[in-house]
PDB file of C-alpha atoms in Angstrom:
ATOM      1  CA  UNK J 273       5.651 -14.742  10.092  1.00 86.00           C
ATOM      2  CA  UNK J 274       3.851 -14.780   6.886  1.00 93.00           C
ATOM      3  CA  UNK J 275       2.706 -17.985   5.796  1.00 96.00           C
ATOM      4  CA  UNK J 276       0.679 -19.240   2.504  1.00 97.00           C
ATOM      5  CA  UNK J 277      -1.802 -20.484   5.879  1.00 97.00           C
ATOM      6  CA  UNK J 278      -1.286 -16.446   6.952  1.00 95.00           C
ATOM      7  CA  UNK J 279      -2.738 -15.151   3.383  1.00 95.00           C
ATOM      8  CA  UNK J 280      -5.262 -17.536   2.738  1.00 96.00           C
ATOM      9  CA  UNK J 281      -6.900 -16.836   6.511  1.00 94.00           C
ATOM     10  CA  UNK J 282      -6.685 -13.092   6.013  1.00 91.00           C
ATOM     11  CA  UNK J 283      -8.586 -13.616   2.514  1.00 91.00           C
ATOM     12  CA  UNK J 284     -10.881 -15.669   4.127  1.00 92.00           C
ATOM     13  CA  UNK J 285     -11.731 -13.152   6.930  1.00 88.00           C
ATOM     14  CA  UNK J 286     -11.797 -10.100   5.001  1.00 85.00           C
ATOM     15  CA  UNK J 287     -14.366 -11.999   2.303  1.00 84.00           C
ATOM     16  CA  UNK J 288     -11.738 -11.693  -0.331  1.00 87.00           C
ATOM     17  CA  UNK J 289     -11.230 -13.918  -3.346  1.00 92.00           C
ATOM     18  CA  UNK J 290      -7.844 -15.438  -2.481  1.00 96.00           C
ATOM     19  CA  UNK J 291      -6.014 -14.310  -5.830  1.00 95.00           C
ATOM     20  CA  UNK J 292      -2.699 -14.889  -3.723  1.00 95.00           C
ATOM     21  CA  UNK J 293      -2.898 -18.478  -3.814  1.00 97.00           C
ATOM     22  CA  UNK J 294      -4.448 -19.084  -6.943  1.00 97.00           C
ATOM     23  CA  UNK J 295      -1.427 -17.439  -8.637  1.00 97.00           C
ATOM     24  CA  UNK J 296       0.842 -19.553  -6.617  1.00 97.00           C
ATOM     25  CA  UNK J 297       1.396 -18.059  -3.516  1.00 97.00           C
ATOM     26  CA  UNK J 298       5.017 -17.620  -1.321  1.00 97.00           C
ATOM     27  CA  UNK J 299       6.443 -20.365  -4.009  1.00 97.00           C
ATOM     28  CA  UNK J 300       5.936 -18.276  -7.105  1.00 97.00           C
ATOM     29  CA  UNK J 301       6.476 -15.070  -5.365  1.00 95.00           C
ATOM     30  CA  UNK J 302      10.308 -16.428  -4.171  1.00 95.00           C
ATOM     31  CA  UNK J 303      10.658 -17.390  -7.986  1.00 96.00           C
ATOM     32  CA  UNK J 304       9.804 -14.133  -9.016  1.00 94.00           C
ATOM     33  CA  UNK J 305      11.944 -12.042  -6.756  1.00 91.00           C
ATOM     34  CA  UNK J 306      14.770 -14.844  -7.993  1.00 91.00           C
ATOM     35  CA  UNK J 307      14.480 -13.650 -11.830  1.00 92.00           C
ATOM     36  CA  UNK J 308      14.681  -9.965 -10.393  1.00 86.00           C
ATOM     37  CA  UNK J 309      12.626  -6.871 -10.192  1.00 86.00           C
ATOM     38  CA  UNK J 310      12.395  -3.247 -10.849  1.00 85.00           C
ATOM     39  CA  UNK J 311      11.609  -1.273  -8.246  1.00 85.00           C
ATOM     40  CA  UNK J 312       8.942   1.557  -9.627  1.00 86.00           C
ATOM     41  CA  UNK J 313       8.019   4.828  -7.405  1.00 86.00           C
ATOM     42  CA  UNK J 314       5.297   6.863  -8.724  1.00 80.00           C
ATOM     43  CA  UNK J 315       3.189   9.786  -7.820  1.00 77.00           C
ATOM     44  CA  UNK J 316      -0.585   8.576  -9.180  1.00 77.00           C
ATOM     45  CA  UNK J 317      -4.099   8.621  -8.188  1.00 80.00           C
ATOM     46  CA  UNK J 318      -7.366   6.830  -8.694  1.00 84.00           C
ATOM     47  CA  UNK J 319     -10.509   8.146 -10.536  1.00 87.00           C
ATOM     48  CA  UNK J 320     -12.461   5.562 -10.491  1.00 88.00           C
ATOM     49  CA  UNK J 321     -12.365   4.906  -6.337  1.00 87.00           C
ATOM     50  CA  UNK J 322     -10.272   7.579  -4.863  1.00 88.00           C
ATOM     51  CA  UNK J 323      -7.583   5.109  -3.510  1.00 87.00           C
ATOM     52  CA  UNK J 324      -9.792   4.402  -0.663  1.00 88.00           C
ATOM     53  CA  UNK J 325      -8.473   1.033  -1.020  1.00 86.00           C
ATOM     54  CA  UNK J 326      -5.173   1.883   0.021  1.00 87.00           C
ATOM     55  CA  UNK J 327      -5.911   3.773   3.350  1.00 88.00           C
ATOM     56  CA  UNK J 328      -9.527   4.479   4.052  1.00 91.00           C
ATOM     57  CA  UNK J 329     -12.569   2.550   4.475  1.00 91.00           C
ATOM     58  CA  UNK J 330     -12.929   0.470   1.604  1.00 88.00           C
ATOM     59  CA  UNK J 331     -15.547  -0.824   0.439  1.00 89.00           C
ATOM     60  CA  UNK J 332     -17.442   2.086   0.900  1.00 90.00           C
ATOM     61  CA  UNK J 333     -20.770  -0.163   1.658  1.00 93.00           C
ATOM     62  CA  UNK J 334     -19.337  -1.644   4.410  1.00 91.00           C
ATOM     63  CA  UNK J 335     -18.992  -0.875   7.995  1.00 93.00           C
ATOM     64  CA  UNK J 336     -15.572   0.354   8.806  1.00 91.00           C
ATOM     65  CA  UNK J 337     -15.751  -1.910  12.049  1.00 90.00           C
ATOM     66  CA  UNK J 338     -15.814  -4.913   9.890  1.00 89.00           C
ATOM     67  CA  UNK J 339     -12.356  -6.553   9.774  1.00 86.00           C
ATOM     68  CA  UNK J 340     -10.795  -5.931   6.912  1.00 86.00           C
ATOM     69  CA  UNK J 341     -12.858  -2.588   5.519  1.00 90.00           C
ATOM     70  CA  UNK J 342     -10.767   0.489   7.871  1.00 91.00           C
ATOM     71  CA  UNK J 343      -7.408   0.586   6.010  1.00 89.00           C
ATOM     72  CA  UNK J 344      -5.807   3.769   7.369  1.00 90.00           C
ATOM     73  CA  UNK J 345      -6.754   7.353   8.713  1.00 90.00           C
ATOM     74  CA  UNK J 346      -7.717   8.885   5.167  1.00 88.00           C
ATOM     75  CA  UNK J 347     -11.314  10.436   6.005  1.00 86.00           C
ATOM     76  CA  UNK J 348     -12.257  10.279   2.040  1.00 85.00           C
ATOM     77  CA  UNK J 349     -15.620  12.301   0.625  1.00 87.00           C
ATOM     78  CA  UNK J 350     -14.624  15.383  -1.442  1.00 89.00           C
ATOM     79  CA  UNK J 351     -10.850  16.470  -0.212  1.00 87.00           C
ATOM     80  CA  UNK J 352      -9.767  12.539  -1.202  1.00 85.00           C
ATOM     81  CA  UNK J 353     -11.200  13.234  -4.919  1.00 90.00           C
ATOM     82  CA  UNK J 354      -8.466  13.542  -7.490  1.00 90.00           C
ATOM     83  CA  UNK J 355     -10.335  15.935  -9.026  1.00 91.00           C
ATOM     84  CA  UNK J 356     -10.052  18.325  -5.641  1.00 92.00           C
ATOM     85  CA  UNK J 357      -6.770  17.205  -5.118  1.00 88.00           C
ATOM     86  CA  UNK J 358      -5.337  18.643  -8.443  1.00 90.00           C
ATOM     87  CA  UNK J 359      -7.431  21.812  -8.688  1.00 94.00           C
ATOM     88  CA  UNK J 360      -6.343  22.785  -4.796  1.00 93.00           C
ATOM     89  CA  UNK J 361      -2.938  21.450  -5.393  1.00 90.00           C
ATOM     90  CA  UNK J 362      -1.646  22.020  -9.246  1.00 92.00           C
ATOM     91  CA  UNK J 363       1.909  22.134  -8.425  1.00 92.00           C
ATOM     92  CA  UNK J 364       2.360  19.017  -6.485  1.00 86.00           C
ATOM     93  CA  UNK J 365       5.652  16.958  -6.837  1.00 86.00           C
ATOM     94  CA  UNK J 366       7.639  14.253  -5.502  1.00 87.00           C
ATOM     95  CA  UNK J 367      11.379  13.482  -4.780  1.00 90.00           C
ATOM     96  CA  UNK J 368      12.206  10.720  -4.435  1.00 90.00           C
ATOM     97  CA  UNK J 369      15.605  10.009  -2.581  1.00 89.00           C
ATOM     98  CA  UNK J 370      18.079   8.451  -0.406  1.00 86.00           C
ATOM     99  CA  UNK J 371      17.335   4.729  -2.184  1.00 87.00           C
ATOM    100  CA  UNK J 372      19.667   2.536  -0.494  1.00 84.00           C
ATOM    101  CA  UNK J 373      19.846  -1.150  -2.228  1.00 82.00           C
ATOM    102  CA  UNK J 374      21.247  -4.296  -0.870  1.00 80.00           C
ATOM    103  CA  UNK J 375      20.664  -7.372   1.985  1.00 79.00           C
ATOM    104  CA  UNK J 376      18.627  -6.140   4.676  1.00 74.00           C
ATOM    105  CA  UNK J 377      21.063  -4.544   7.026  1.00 76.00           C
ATOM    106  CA  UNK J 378      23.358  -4.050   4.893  1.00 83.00           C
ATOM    107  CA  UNK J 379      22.475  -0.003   3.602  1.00 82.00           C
ATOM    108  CA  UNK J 380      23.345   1.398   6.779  1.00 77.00           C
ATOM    109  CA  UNK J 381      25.401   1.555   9.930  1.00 75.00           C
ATOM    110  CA  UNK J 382      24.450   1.597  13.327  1.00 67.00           C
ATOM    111  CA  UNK J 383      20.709   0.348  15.115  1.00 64.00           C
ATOM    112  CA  UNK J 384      19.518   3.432  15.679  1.00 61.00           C
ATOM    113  CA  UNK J 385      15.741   3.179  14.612  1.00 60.00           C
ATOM    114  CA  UNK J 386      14.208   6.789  13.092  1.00 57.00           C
ATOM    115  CA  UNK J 387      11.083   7.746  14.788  1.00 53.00           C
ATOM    116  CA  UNK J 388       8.575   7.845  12.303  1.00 50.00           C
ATOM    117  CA  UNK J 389       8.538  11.756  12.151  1.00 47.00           C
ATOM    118  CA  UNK J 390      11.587  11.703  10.591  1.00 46.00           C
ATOM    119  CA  UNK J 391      10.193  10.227   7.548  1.00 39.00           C
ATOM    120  CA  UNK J 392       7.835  13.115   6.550  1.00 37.00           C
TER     121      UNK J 392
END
């Protein structure tokens, strides 16, 4: 399960300053999520490092073998460049729908799991 010990490891591996405890960990987060929160979806990018961060090999001076750098399957160089991405792509949109809120468990019926094909 995740732990305070769990976040402050994974920092510790990956080399990264451990902002997660130093603004108060699982404690504050349960506090927060008490007072209530907004769920935002957006469609965005990022200029300044392609969103690399987010599923690529981040940071880009590392060795994607090191723990902690290889974040997903996004091959990045030019076709991850916003600036590609909205000349080849002008018209791009999201929907966004089929938001269920509530307990977990509680949005649906039955325990059928979807494959994840089904979310694309």
């Amino acid at each position: 399960s995740v732990t305070d010990e769990l976040c402050s490891k994974q920092k510790a591996k990956f080399g990264d300053p451990d902002d997660f405890a130093a603004k108060g960990a699982l404690k504050s987060m349960g506090e927060a999520l008490d007072r209530g929160m907004v769920l935002v979806l957006s469609l965005w990018d990022d200029s300044d490092v392609n969103m690399l961060w987010l599923d690529s090999a981040w940071p880009t001076d590392e060795a994607p073998r090191k723990p902690g750098v290889l974040r997903g399957p996004c091959p990045g160089g030019r076709t991850s460049e916003p600036a590609y991405l909205r000349q080849a792509t002008p018209e791009s949109q999201v929907t966004y729908s089929q938001i269920k809120v509530g307990t977990i468990g509680s949005t649906f019926s039955g325990t059928r799991r979807m494959a994840s094909a089904e979310y694309v």
